[in-house]
Structure formats: structure tokens, C-alpha cells
Amino acid sequence: MVSGFAGLPGGVAVSRLRVYDWPGADGLRGGTPHLHLTCSEGYVVTGGRGAVQTLTSAGYQVAPLGPGTVAWFTPGTVHRLVNDDDLRITVLMQNSGLPEAGDAVLTLPPEYLTDPATYAAATVIPAGVPREEQARFVRARRDLALEGYRALREAPDGPAALAAFHRAAAALVEPRLAEWRERWLGGALAAARATGEQLDRLSAGDASHLAEAAVRAEEPRSREKFGMCGWLDTYAVR
């Protein structure tokens, strides 16, 4: 039997995003700037208008987003979604399971990036409190991340400042890497290996795996969940 993988094709993760409409200190409405350490991210814009601001070692860029736009970026890209008019996106994440396990670091000021406990205190949404209080916390951490993001954008030694943030982010997630590897082995790598086994079978004239065809469908497991960039509808990892 061919190795199974019950997740979405290619071991990706999917969610539906309604970008925050909260204004920041610069007057722009939108989400929390952050980066991913091992996952590329893709956007398929399904409604509204806005933009994604990005910051890499190559500099600062802005990509307009409108219905039908597809945009994506690789690990290490600091990104901030800006909501001009009810921006809604289907988000595709590489390595299903890793984003859910914390493969992201917000651009908080350096004093909040010193150790995992300090970072968690500023970023983990409090449980067991009213939704309104959670919203206040999420908005406050967004504003804090905007402070760090602005400092990175305006740093006179831009690439060096960004490199320092990359090092701090890597140090913060180091305790989680063994868990991430296990998720990757059972997720994206398992999906790729299944394709390899299917190719081997077909090369040998064996099409028996086609008899194992399956169809799956599911509804979101949570709706309007507070995310980094907006309100999320999420689906099961696998």
C-alpha cells in the first residue's frame, strides 16, 4: 500500500482570512507584521482591496492586492497586510502543521525577543477571558509589533538590523525544532514520499494504488479565530 497522507495536496495548510480593520499608528488598517522561519506563504485574494508590505534583505516593497491576485513569499520575509476595503484572502501555507506549531515570529521590539518566556508573555492570547478582552490583547500586540517593524524599516543599517532580528527569531524557536521536524516528517515529507512511491509503481507497470482513491471534504474547525493578520477560519491540519 502506498504511504498515506490525509491532508491537502502537497502537505499544505489552508485558512480563510478576513484582515483586521483596526488602524495602526500610521493610520493604515491591517494585521501584525511577522515572518515565518521554514514556511513559504501564499495569498489568493477573494474579495476587497489592500496590499502586502514586505521587508527582506533586498529592501522594502508593497504589492497591491485585489480580487484574483495571487501573491507568495519565502521564509524570512517580514510581511504586513494592509486592509483598504474589506480585504479577504484564502491563505496557503507550506508544511502543514508547522505554522500551527508556531512557525512565526512577530516583529516586536528587541527587548521582547530575549527569551521564549518574555516573547510568549507579549504574544500568547489569554485563554478563558471574554472575546472582547482577547481582541484588546491582539490589537495591543499588533501595535507593539508595528513599533518593531517601523524600527526595522527605518534603521540606518537596514540589512544588519534585519539580520539581527532573524537571529533573534531563530533563537526563540530553537526549543521547538525537534517537534517541528516530527510534524514535517509526518506531513509535507510524507506527502512527497507518497508521490515518489506512486511514480515507482507506475514505472513498474503497477497502477494498483489508483484503486485506493479517496474523496474528503470538511468544514472549518474554527471560525473567526484571532490570527496574526485577521480573523481566521481554520481547517484540520491532517
PDB file of C-alpha atoms in Angstrom:
ATOM      1  CA  MET A   1       0.000   0.000   0.000  1.00  0.00           C
ATOM      2  CA  VAL A   2       1.283   3.454  -0.868  1.00  0.00           C
ATOM      3  CA  SER A   3       2.194   5.610   2.132  1.00  0.00           C
ATOM      4  CA  GLY A   4      -0.872   7.625   3.033  1.00  0.00           C
ATOM      5  CA  PHE A   5      -1.231  11.314   3.708  1.00  0.00           C
ATOM      6  CA  ALA A   6      -4.708  12.560   4.539  1.00  0.00           C
ATOM      7  CA  GLY A   7      -4.012  16.281   4.355  1.00  0.00           C
ATOM      8  CA  LEU A   8      -4.468  18.719   1.499  1.00  0.00           C
ATOM      9  CA  PRO A   9      -2.447  18.155  -1.684  1.00  0.00           C
ATOM     10  CA  GLY A  10       1.280  18.633  -1.263  1.00  0.00           C
ATOM     11  CA  GLY A  11       1.071  18.868   2.529  1.00  0.00           C
ATOM     12  CA  VAL A  12      -0.121  22.474   2.545  1.00  0.00           C
ATOM     13  CA  ALA A  13      -2.374  24.188   5.079  1.00  0.00           C
ATOM     14  CA  VAL A  14      -5.318  26.394   4.151  1.00  0.00           C
ATOM     15  CA  SER A  15      -7.299  29.034   6.011  1.00  0.00           C
ATOM     16  CA  ARG A  16      -9.699  31.835   5.166  1.00  0.00           C
ATOM     17  CA  LEU A  17      -8.701  35.286   6.365  1.00  0.00           C
ATOM     18  CA  ARG A  18     -10.628  38.486   6.910  1.00  0.00           C
ATOM     19  CA  VAL A  19      -7.915  41.076   7.503  1.00  0.00           C
ATOM     20  CA  TYR A  20      -8.193  43.252  10.601  1.00  0.00           C
ATOM     21  CA  ASP A  21      -9.690  46.680  10.037  1.00  0.00           C
ATOM     22  CA  TRP A  22      -8.027  48.205  13.109  1.00  0.00           C
ATOM     23  CA  PRO A  23      -5.982  51.343  12.278  1.00  0.00           C
ATOM     24  CA  GLY A  24      -2.355  51.456  13.345  1.00  0.00           C
ATOM     25  CA  ALA A  25      -0.232  54.386  14.446  1.00  0.00           C
ATOM     26  CA  ASP A  26       0.429  55.239  10.788  1.00  0.00           C
ATOM     27  CA  GLY A  27      -3.298  55.319  10.013  1.00  0.00           C
ATOM     28  CA  LEU A  28      -3.233  52.136   7.934  1.00  0.00           C
ATOM     29  CA  ARG A  29      -5.617  49.362   8.873  1.00  0.00           C
ATOM     30  CA  GLY A  30      -4.430  45.785   8.951  1.00  0.00           C
ATOM     31  CA  GLY A  31      -2.569  42.955  10.573  1.00  0.00           C
ATOM     32  CA  THR A  32       0.522  42.176  12.571  1.00  0.00           C
ATOM     33  CA  PRO A  33       3.908  42.186  10.815  1.00  0.00           C
ATOM     34  CA  HIS A  34       5.838  38.945  11.249  1.00  0.00           C
ATOM     35  CA  LEU A  35       7.945  36.361   9.433  1.00  0.00           C
ATOM     36  CA  HIS A  36       7.975  32.594   9.056  1.00  0.00           C
ATOM     37  CA  LEU A  37      11.133  30.578   9.568  1.00  0.00           C
ATOM     38  CA  THR A  38      10.516  27.425   7.496  1.00  0.00           C
ATOM     39  CA  CYS A  39       7.296  28.005   5.544  1.00  0.00           C
ATOM     40  CA  SER A  40       6.512  29.851   2.355  1.00  0.00           C
ATOM     41  CA  GLU A  41       3.110  31.559   2.355  1.00  0.00           C
ATOM     42  CA  GLY A  42       0.698  32.264  -0.479  1.00  0.00           C
ATOM     43  CA  TYR A  43      -2.352  34.520  -0.797  1.00  0.00           C
ATOM     44  CA  VAL A  44      -5.314  34.089  -3.120  1.00  0.00           C
ATOM     45  CA  VAL A  45      -7.376  37.266  -2.788  1.00  0.00           C
ATOM     46  CA  THR A  46     -11.100  36.508  -2.821  1.00  0.00           C
ATOM     47  CA  GLY A  47     -12.528  39.940  -2.028  1.00  0.00           C
ATOM     48  CA  GLY A  48     -11.825  43.546  -1.156  1.00  0.00           C
ATOM     49  CA  ARG A  49      -8.698  45.606  -1.667  1.00  0.00           C
ATOM     50  CA  GLY A  50      -5.443  46.145   0.159  1.00  0.00           C
ATOM     51  CA  ALA A  51      -1.728  45.441  -0.014  1.00  0.00           C
ATOM     52  CA  VAL A  52       1.032  43.377   1.498  1.00  0.00           C
ATOM     53  CA  GLN A  53       4.108  45.245   2.681  1.00  0.00           C
ATOM     54  CA  THR A  54       7.273  43.144   2.721  1.00  0.00           C
ATOM     55  CA  LEU A  55      10.761  43.639   4.109  1.00  0.00           C
ATOM     56  CA  THR A  56      13.709  41.469   3.082  1.00  0.00           C
ATOM     57  CA  SER A  57      17.452  41.935   2.753  1.00  0.00           C
ATOM     58  CA  ALA A  58      16.645  43.287  -0.726  1.00  0.00           C
ATOM     59  CA  GLY A  59      14.587  46.098   0.826  1.00  0.00           C
ATOM     60  CA  TYR A  60      11.010  47.231   1.360  1.00  0.00           C
ATOM     61  CA  GLN A  61       8.250  46.525  -1.183  1.00  0.00           C
ATOM     62  CA  VAL A  62       4.491  46.904  -1.457  1.00  0.00           C
ATOM     63  CA  ALA A  63       2.325  44.565  -3.552  1.00  0.00           C
ATOM     64  CA  PRO A  64      -1.269  45.680  -4.237  1.00  0.00           C
ATOM     65  CA  LEU A  65      -3.918  43.025  -3.540  1.00  0.00           C
ATOM     66  CA  GLY A  66      -7.308  42.769  -5.229  1.00  0.00           C
ATOM     67  CA  PRO A  67      -9.753  40.025  -6.226  1.00  0.00           C
ATOM     68  CA  GLY A  68      -7.913  37.343  -8.174  1.00  0.00           C
ATOM     69  CA  THR A  69      -4.412  38.396  -7.095  1.00  0.00           C
ATOM     70  CA  VAL A  70      -2.073  35.547  -6.165  1.00  0.00           C
ATOM     71  CA  ALA A  71       0.978  36.545  -4.126  1.00  0.00           C
ATOM     72  CA  TRP A  72       3.525  34.479  -2.226  1.00  0.00           C
ATOM     73  CA  PHE A  73       6.827  34.817  -0.416  1.00  0.00           C
ATOM     74  CA  THR A  74       9.506  32.650   1.165  1.00  0.00           C
ATOM     75  CA  PRO A  75      10.720  32.199   4.774  1.00  0.00           C
ATOM     76  CA  GLY A  76      12.422  35.238   6.267  1.00  0.00           C
ATOM     77  CA  THR A  77      10.109  37.733   4.571  1.00  0.00           C
ATOM     78  CA  VAL A  78       8.702  40.207   7.071  1.00  0.00           C
ATOM     79  CA  HIS A  79       5.161  40.888   5.891  1.00  0.00           C
ATOM     80  CA  ARG A  80       2.274  43.114   6.922  1.00  0.00           C
ATOM     81  CA  LEU A  81      -1.201  43.017   5.422  1.00  0.00           C
ATOM     82  CA  VAL A  82      -2.950  46.348   4.876  1.00  0.00           C
ATOM     83  CA  ASN A  83      -6.746  46.406   4.570  1.00  0.00           C
ATOM     84  CA  ASP A  84      -8.055  49.197   2.343  1.00  0.00           C
ATOM     85  CA  ASP A  85     -11.560  47.800   1.787  1.00  0.00           C
ATOM     86  CA  ASP A  86     -12.784  44.545   3.362  1.00  0.00           C
ATOM     87  CA  LEU A  87      -9.738  42.510   2.277  1.00  0.00           C
ATOM     88  CA  ARG A  88     -10.411  38.761   2.296  1.00  0.00           C
ATOM     89  CA  ILE A  89      -7.857  36.096   1.436  1.00  0.00           C
ATOM     90  CA  THR A  90      -7.509  32.334   1.172  1.00  0.00           C
ATOM     91  CA  VAL A  91      -4.115  31.630   2.732  1.00  0.00           C
ATOM     92  CA  LEU A  92      -1.945  28.691   1.667  1.00  0.00           C
ATOM     93  CA  MET A  93       0.922  27.700   3.955  1.00  0.00           C
ATOM     94  CA  GLN A  94       3.756  25.351   3.135  1.00  0.00           C
ATOM     95  CA  ASN A  95       4.425  22.462   5.549  1.00  0.00           C
ATOM     96  CA  SER A  96       1.020  21.881   7.072  1.00  0.00           C
ATOM     97  CA  GLY A  97       1.413  21.512  10.831  1.00  0.00           C
ATOM     98  CA  LEU A  98       4.400  23.816  11.226  1.00  0.00           C
ATOM     99  CA  PRO A  99       2.525  27.138  11.092  1.00  0.00           C
ATOM    100  CA  GLU A 100       0.077  25.737  13.644  1.00  0.00           C
ATOM    101  CA  ALA A 101       3.047  24.821  15.865  1.00  0.00           C
ATOM    102  CA  GLY A 102       4.364  28.374  15.940  1.00  0.00           C
ATOM    103  CA  ASP A 103       6.455  28.843  12.789  1.00  0.00           C
ATOM    104  CA  ALA A 104       6.185  32.628  13.005  1.00  0.00           C
ATOM    105  CA  VAL A 105       7.808  35.421  14.984  1.00  0.00           C
ATOM    106  CA  LEU A 106       6.282  38.872  15.328  1.00  0.00           C
ATOM    107  CA  THR A 107       8.438  41.957  14.800  1.00  0.00           C
ATOM    108  CA  LEU A 108       8.345  43.035  18.437  1.00  0.00           C
ATOM    109  CA  PRO A 109      10.969  45.474  19.725  1.00  0.00           C
ATOM    110  CA  PRO A 110      14.246  43.727  20.686  1.00  0.00           C
ATOM    111  CA  GLU A 111      13.568  43.717  24.429  1.00  0.00           C
ATOM    112  CA  TYR A 112      10.669  41.304  23.852  1.00  0.00           C
ATOM    113  CA  LEU A 113      12.800  38.881  21.805  1.00  0.00           C
ATOM    114  CA  THR A 114      15.316  37.989  24.503  1.00  0.00           C
ATOM    115  CA  ASP A 115      13.853  34.602  25.501  1.00  0.00           C
ATOM    116  CA  PRO A 116      10.780  32.434  24.806  1.00  0.00           C
ATOM    117  CA  ALA A 117       9.043  33.305  28.089  1.00  0.00           C
ATOM    118  CA  THR A 118       9.306  37.058  27.539  1.00  0.00           C
ATOM    119  CA  TYR A 119       8.124  36.698  23.956  1.00  0.00           C
ATOM    120  CA  ALA A 120       5.201  34.461  24.936  1.00  0.00           C
ATOM    121  CA  ALA A 121       4.015  36.896  27.591  1.00  0.00           C
ATOM    122  CA  ALA A 122       3.659  39.553  24.901  1.00  0.00           C
ATOM    123  CA  THR A 123       2.132  37.364  22.191  1.00  0.00           C
ATOM    124  CA  VAL A 124       0.111  34.413  23.519  1.00  0.00           C
ATOM    125  CA  ILE A 125      -3.603  35.256  23.513  1.00  0.00           C
ATOM    126  CA  PRO A 126      -5.017  34.819  27.040  1.00  0.00           C
ATOM    127  CA  ALA A 127      -7.450  31.930  27.368  1.00  0.00           C
ATOM    128  CA  GLY A 128     -10.595  31.870  29.458  1.00  0.00           C
ATOM    129  CA  VAL A 129     -11.349  35.576  29.105  1.00  0.00           C
ATOM    130  CA  PRO A 130     -14.152  37.312  27.152  1.00  0.00           C
ATOM    131  CA  ARG A 131     -13.625  37.682  23.412  1.00  0.00           C
ATOM    132  CA  GLU A 132     -13.610  41.468  23.775  1.00  0.00           C
ATOM    133  CA  GLU A 133     -10.635  41.241  26.117  1.00  0.00           C
ATOM    134  CA  GLN A 134      -8.849  38.904  23.733  1.00  0.00           C
ATOM    135  CA  ALA A 135      -9.437  41.413  20.939  1.00  0.00           C
ATOM    136  CA  ARG A 136      -7.851  44.176  23.005  1.00  0.00           C
ATOM    137  CA  PHE A 137      -4.812  41.982  23.633  1.00  0.00           C
ATOM    138  CA  VAL A 138      -4.477  41.035  19.948  1.00  0.00           C
ATOM    139  CA  ARG A 139      -4.699  44.663  18.907  1.00  0.00           C
ATOM    140  CA  ALA A 140      -2.113  45.682  21.531  1.00  0.00           C
ATOM    141  CA  ARG A 141       0.363  43.024  20.365  1.00  0.00           C
ATOM    142  CA  ARG A 142      -0.245  44.139  16.753  1.00  0.00           C
ATOM    143  CA  ASP A 143       0.616  47.708  17.737  1.00  0.00           C
ATOM    144  CA  LEU A 144       3.717  46.521  19.583  1.00  0.00           C
ATOM    145  CA  ALA A 145       4.835  44.579  16.522  1.00  0.00           C
ATOM    146  CA  LEU A 146       4.273  47.683  14.393  1.00  0.00           C
ATOM    147  CA  GLU A 147       6.748  49.536  16.632  1.00  0.00           C
ATOM    148  CA  GLY A 148       9.436  46.950  15.954  1.00  0.00           C
ATOM    149  CA  TYR A 149       8.523  46.800  12.282  1.00  0.00           C
ATOM    150  CA  ARG A 150       8.822  50.560  11.900  1.00  0.00           C
ATOM    151  CA  ALA A 151      12.238  50.453  13.576  1.00  0.00           C
ATOM    152  CA  LEU A 152      13.405  47.770  11.155  1.00  0.00           C
ATOM    153  CA  ARG A 153      12.168  49.739   8.149  1.00  0.00           C
ATOM    154  CA  GLU A 154      13.768  52.969   9.320  1.00  0.00           C
ATOM    155  CA  ALA A 155      17.054  51.534  10.630  1.00  0.00           C
ATOM    156  CA  PRO A 156      20.040  53.287   9.031  1.00  0.00           C
ATOM    157  CA  ASP A 157      21.804  49.920   8.890  1.00  0.00           C
ATOM    158  CA  GLY A 158      18.749  48.194   7.408  1.00  0.00           C
ATOM    159  CA  PRO A 159      20.214  44.807   6.353  1.00  0.00           C
ATOM    160  CA  ALA A 160      22.169  44.489   9.597  1.00  0.00           C
ATOM    161  CA  ALA A 161      19.098  45.299  11.700  1.00  0.00           C
ATOM    162  CA  LEU A 162      17.054  42.742   9.774  1.00  0.00           C
ATOM    163  CA  ALA A 163      19.790  40.129  10.188  1.00  0.00           C
ATOM    164  CA  ALA A 164      19.781  40.749  13.940  1.00  0.00           C
ATOM    165  CA  PHE A 165      16.019  40.193  14.000  1.00  0.00           C
ATOM    166  CA  HIS A 166      16.462  36.963  12.020  1.00  0.00           C
ATOM    167  CA  ARG A 167      18.989  35.709  14.591  1.00  0.00           C
ATOM    168  CA  ALA A 168      16.681  36.593  17.482  1.00  0.00           C
ATOM    169  CA  ALA A 169      13.753  34.848  15.792  1.00  0.00           C
ATOM    170  CA  ALA A 170      15.810  31.703  15.197  1.00  0.00           C
ATOM    171  CA  ALA A 171      16.904  31.620  18.834  1.00  0.00           C
ATOM    172  CA  LEU A 172      13.312  31.961  20.035  1.00  0.00           C
ATOM    173  CA  VAL A 173      12.082  28.915  18.102  1.00  0.00           C
ATOM    174  CA  GLU A 174      15.105  26.680  18.703  1.00  0.00           C
ATOM    175  CA  PRO A 175      13.388  24.731  21.531  1.00  0.00           C
ATOM    176  CA  ARG A 176      10.585  23.774  19.126  1.00  0.00           C
ATOM    177  CA  LEU A 177      12.688  22.468  16.249  1.00  0.00           C
ATOM    178  CA  ALA A 178      12.544  18.780  17.217  1.00  0.00           C
ATOM    179  CA  GLU A 179       8.730  18.933  17.327  1.00  0.00           C
ATOM    180  CA  TRP A 180       8.643  20.772  14.004  1.00  0.00           C
ATOM    181  CA  ARG A 181      10.791  18.092  12.407  1.00  0.00           C
ATOM    182  CA  GLU A 182       8.376  15.373  13.524  1.00  0.00           C
ATOM    183  CA  ARG A 183       5.439  17.312  12.090  1.00  0.00           C
ATOM    184  CA  TRP A 184       7.301  17.777   8.822  1.00  0.00           C
ATOM    185  CA  LEU A 185       8.205  14.071   8.618  1.00  0.00           C
ATOM    186  CA  GLY A 186       4.567  13.078   9.040  1.00  0.00           C
ATOM    187  CA  GLY A 187       3.217  15.889   6.863  1.00  0.00           C
ATOM    188  CA  ALA A 188       4.866  17.541   3.878  1.00  0.00           C
ATOM    189  CA  LEU A 189       7.661  14.975   3.572  1.00  0.00           C
ATOM    190  CA  ALA A 190       5.211  12.075   3.831  1.00  0.00           C
ATOM    191  CA  ALA A 191       3.133  13.634   1.044  1.00  0.00           C
ATOM    192  CA  ALA A 192       6.200  13.961  -1.197  1.00  0.00           C
ATOM    193  CA  ARG A 193       7.303  10.401  -0.445  1.00  0.00           C
ATOM    194  CA  ALA A 194       3.853   9.098  -1.371  1.00  0.00           C
ATOM    195  CA  THR A 195       4.271  10.677  -4.805  1.00  0.00           C
ATOM    196  CA  GLY A 196       7.666   9.028  -5.155  1.00  0.00           C
ATOM    197  CA  GLU A 197       6.188   5.629  -4.343  1.00  0.00           C
ATOM    198  CA  GLN A 198       3.409   6.181  -6.877  1.00  0.00           C
ATOM    199  CA  LEU A 199       5.953   7.064  -9.562  1.00  0.00           C
ATOM    200  CA  ASP A 200       7.930   3.921  -8.725  1.00  0.00           C
ATOM    201  CA  ARG A 201       4.803   1.790  -9.061  1.00  0.00           C
ATOM    202  CA  LEU A 202       3.801   3.345 -12.359  1.00  0.00           C
ATOM    203  CA  SER A 203       7.326   2.850 -13.697  1.00  0.00           C
ATOM    204  CA  ALA A 204       6.939  -0.846 -12.851  1.00  0.00           C
ATOM    205  CA  GLY A 205       3.596  -1.024 -14.637  1.00  0.00           C
ATOM    206  CA  ASP A 206       1.671  -1.188 -11.357  1.00  0.00           C
ATOM    207  CA  ALA A 207      -1.393   1.074 -11.166  1.00  0.00           C
ATOM    208  CA  SER A 208      -2.964  -0.666  -8.170  1.00  0.00           C
ATOM    209  CA  HIS A 209      -2.709   2.427  -5.973  1.00  0.00           C
ATOM    210  CA  LEU A 210      -5.417   4.039  -8.096  1.00  0.00           C
ATOM    211  CA  ALA A 211      -7.909   1.629  -6.522  1.00  0.00           C
ATOM    212  CA  GLU A 212      -7.165   3.316  -3.178  1.00  0.00           C
ATOM    213  CA  ALA A 213      -8.626   6.622  -4.375  1.00  0.00           C
ATOM    214  CA  ALA A 214     -10.458   8.624  -1.692  1.00  0.00           C
ATOM    215  CA  VAL A 215     -12.502  11.814  -1.514  1.00  0.00           C
ATOM    216  CA  ARG A 216     -12.592  14.100   1.517  1.00  0.00           C
ATOM    217  CA  ALA A 217     -14.362  17.311   2.415  1.00  0.00           C
ATOM    218  CA  GLU A 218     -14.644  19.254   5.641  1.00  0.00           C
ATOM    219  CA  GLU A 219     -15.979  22.442   7.115  1.00  0.00           C
ATOM    220  CA  PRO A 220     -13.823  24.865   9.126  1.00  0.00           C
ATOM    221  CA  ARG A 221     -12.945  23.555  12.575  1.00  0.00           C
ATOM    222  CA  SER A 222     -12.989  27.112  13.938  1.00  0.00           C
ATOM    223  CA  ARG A 223     -14.423  30.372  12.668  1.00  0.00           C
ATOM    224  CA  GLU A 224     -13.402  33.971  13.265  1.00  0.00           C
ATOM    225  CA  LYS A 225     -10.379  32.899  15.304  1.00  0.00           C
ATOM    226  CA  PHE A 226      -7.947  35.676  16.210  1.00  0.00           C
ATOM    227  CA  GLY A 227      -4.891  35.323  13.986  1.00  0.00           C
ATOM    228  CA  MET A 228      -1.846  37.484  13.395  1.00  0.00           C
ATOM    229  CA  CYS A 229      -3.273  39.214  10.325  1.00  0.00           C
ATOM    230  CA  GLY A 230      -7.013  38.990  10.896  1.00  0.00           C
ATOM    231  CA  TRP A 231      -9.969  36.811  11.757  1.00  0.00           C
ATOM    232  CA  LEU A 232      -9.386  33.240  10.590  1.00  0.00           C
ATOM    233  CA  ASP A 233     -11.479  30.261   9.582  1.00  0.00           C
ATOM    234  CA  THR A 234      -9.174  27.276  10.055  1.00  0.00           C
ATOM    235  CA  TYR A 235      -9.266  23.640   8.989  1.00  0.00           C
ATOM    236  CA  ALA A 236      -7.867  20.433  10.460  1.00  0.00           C
ATOM    237  CA  VAL A 237      -4.142  20.001   9.875  1.00  0.00           C
ATOM    238  CA  ARG A 238      -4.497  16.376   8.676  1.00  0.00           C
TER     239      ARG A 238
END
